[in-house]
Tab-separated table of C-alpha atoms in Angstrom:
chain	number	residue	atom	x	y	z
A	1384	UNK	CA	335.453	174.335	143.265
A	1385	UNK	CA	334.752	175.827	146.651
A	1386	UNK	CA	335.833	174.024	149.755
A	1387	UNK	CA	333.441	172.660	152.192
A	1388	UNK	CA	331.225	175.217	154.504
A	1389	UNK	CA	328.395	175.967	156.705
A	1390	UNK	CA	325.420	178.061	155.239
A	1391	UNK	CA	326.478	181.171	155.048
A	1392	UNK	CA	324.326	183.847	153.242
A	1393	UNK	CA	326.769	186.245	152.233
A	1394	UNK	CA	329.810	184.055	151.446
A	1395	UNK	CA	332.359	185.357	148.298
A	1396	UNK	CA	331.668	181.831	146.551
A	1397	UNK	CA	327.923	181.870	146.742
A	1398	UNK	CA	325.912	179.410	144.470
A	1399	UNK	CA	324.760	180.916	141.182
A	1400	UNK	CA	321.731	179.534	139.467
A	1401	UNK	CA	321.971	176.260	137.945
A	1402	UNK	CA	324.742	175.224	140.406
A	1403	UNK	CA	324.937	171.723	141.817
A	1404	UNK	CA	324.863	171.851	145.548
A	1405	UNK	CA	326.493	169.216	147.496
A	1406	UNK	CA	325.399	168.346	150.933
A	1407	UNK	CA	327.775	166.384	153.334
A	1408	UNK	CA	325.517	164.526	155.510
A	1409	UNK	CA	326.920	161.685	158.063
A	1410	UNK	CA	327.528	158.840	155.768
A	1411	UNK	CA	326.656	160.199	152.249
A	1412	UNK	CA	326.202	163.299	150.346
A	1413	UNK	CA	322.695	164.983	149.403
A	1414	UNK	CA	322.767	167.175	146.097
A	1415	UNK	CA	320.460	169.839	145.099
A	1416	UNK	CA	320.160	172.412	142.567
A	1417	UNK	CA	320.619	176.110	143.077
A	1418	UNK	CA	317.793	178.521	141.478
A	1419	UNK	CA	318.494	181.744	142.985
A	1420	UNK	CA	317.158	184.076	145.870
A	1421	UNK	CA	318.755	181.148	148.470
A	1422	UNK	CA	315.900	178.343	146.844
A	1423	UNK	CA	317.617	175.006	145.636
A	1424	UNK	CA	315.643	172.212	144.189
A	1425	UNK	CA	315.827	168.712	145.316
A	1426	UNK	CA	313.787	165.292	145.963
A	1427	UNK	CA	312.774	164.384	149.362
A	1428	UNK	CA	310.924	161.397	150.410
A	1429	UNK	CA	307.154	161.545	149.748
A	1430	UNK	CA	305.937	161.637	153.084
A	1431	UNK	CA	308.400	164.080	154.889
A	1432	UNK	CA	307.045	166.968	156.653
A	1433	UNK	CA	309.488	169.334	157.163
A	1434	UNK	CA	313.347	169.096	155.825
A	1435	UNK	CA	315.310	166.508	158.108
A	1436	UNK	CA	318.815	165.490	157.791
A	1437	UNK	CA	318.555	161.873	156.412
A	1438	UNK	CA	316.189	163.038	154.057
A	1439	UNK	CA	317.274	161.231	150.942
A	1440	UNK	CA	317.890	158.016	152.933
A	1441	UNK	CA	314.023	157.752	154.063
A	1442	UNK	CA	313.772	157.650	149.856
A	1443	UNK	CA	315.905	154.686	149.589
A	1444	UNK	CA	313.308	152.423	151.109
A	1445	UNK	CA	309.908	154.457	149.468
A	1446	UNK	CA	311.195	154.256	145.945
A	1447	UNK	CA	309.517	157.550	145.583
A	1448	UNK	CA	310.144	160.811	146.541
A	1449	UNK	CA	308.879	164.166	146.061
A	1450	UNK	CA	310.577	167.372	144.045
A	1451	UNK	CA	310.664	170.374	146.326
A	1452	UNK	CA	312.099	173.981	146.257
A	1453	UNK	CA	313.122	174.862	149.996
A	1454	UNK	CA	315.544	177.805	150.749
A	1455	UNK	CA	319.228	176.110	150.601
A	1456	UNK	CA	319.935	177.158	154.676
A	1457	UNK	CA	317.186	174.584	155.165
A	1458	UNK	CA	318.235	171.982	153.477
A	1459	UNK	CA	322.004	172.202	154.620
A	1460	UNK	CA	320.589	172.683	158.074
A	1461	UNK	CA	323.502	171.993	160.436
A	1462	UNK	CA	325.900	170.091	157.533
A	1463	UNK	CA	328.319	171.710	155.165
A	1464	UNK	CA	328.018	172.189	151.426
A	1465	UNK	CA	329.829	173.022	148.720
A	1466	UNK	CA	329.487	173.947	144.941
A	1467	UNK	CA	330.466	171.431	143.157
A	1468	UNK	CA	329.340	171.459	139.195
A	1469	UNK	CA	332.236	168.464	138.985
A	1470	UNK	CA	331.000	166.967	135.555
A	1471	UNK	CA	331.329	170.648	133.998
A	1472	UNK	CA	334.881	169.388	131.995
A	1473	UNK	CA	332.798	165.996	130.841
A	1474	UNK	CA	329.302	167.509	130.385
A	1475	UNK	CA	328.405	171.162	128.551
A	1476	UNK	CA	326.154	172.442	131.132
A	1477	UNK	CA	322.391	173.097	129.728
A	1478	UNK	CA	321.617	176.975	129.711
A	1479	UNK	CA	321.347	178.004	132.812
A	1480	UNK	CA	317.293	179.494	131.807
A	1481	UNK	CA	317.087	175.875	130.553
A	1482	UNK	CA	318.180	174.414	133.851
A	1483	UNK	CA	316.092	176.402	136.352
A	1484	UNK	CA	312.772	175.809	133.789
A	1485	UNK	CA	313.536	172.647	133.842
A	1486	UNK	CA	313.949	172.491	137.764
A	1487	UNK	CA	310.664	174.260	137.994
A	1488	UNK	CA	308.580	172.288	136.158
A	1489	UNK	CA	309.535	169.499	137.967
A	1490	UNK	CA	308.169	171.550	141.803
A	1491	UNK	CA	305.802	169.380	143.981
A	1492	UNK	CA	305.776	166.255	141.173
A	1493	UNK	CA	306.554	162.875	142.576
A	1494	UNK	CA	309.609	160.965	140.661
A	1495	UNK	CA	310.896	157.689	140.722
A	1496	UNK	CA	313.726	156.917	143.602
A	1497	UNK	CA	316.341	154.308	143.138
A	1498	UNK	CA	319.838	154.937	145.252
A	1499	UNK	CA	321.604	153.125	142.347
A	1500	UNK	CA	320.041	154.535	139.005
A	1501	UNK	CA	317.711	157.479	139.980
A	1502	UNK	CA	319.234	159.140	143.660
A	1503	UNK	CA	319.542	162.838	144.280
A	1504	UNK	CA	323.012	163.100	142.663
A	1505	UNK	CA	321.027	161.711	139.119
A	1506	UNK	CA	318.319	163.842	139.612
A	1507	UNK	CA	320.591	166.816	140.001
A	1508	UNK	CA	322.894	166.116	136.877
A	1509	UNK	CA	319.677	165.457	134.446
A	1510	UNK	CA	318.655	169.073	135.021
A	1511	UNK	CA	321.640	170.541	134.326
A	1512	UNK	CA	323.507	168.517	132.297
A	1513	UNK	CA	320.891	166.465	130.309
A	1514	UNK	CA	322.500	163.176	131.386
A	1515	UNK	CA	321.552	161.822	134.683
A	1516	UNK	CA	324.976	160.602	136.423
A	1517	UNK	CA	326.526	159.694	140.026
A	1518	UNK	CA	329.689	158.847	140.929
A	1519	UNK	CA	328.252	157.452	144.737
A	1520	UNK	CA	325.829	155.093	142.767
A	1521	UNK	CA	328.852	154.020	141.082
A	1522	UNK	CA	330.947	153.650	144.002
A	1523	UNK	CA	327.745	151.413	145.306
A	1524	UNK	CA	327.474	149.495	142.270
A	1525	UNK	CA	331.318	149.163	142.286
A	1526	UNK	CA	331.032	148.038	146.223
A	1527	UNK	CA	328.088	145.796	145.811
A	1528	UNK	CA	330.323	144.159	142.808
A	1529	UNK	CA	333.492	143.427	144.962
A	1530	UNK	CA	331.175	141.592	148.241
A	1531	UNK	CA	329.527	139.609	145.583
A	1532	UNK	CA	332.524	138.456	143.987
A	1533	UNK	CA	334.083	137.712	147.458
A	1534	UNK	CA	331.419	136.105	148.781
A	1535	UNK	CA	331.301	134.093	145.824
A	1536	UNK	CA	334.849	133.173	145.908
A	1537	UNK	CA	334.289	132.253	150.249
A	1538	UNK	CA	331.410	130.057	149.038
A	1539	UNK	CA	333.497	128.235	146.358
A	1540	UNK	CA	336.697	127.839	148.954
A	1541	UNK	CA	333.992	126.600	151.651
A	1542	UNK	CA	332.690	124.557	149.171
A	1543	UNK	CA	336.027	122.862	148.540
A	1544	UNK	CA	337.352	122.707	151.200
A	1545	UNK	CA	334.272	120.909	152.786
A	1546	UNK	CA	334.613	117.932	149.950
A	1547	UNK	CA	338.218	117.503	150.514
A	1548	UNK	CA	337.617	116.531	154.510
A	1549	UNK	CA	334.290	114.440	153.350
A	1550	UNK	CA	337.179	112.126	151.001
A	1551	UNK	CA	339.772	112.139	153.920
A	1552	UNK	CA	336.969	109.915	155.870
């Protein structure tokens, strides 16, 4: 795996095709697919013009969003990337013709968007793996999991604790 950069188009660990691309943005990664010629393929919310930084965070809250090919500088804009095909020693990668069809087909089509079972990072994985997967939506899930269970266990202690002062009058 390649460490963390700014676009560079001539760069001795350039993406090949079928790649995973991942974006660091403030707070999250984005991932796209690499298809060659400096295109990637990625979702974006339905109604954005022009690439923008939070992209896949103006999906979270349209439950939609829309399968574009945009030249990779574009997409990375001002962030850093990296190649990271990280499920390669779980997952046998498609064929990488297989992969970029795949990614092709899929050009200006609007898809389902759910940060938890269908985010960029699923999206990505499906093309070139055949399994849709995310470790962030697991982290999430795992997150989400722990507050509930604390806030459970708060409510339970507040709940006790409020009965034993209404016997002490």
């Amino acid at each position: 795996m390649a460490g963390s950069k700014r676009f560079c188009a001539t760069h001795p660990d350039d993406p090949e095709p079928g790649d995973l691309i991942e974006i660091f943005r403030p707070g999250y990664q984005h991932w796209a697919l690499y298809v060659g010629d400096g295109y990637v393929v990625n979702v974006t919310p339905v109604d954005e013009g022009p690439p923008a930084p939070f992209s896949s965070g103006k999906s979270v809250f349209s439950r939609k969003a829309w399968v574009r090919m945009q030249l990779l500088k574009d997409v990375v804009g001002d962030d850093t990337y990296r190649v990271n095909n990280k499920y390669d020693s779980t997952y046998a990668p498609l064929p990488v013709k297989e992969i970029i069809r795949r990614a092709k087909y899929l050009i200006d089509q609007e898809v389902p968007y759910d940060l938890l079972s269908s985010n960029c990072e699923h999206f990505v994985t499906l093309l070139r793996y055949g399994k849709a997967v995310s470790s962030q939506a697991k982290k999430a899930i795992s997150a989400i999991g722990f507050v509930t269970v604390a806030a459970g266990a708060f409510s339970l202690l507040g709940l006790l604790l409020s009965r034993s002062r209404e016997r002490r009058y």
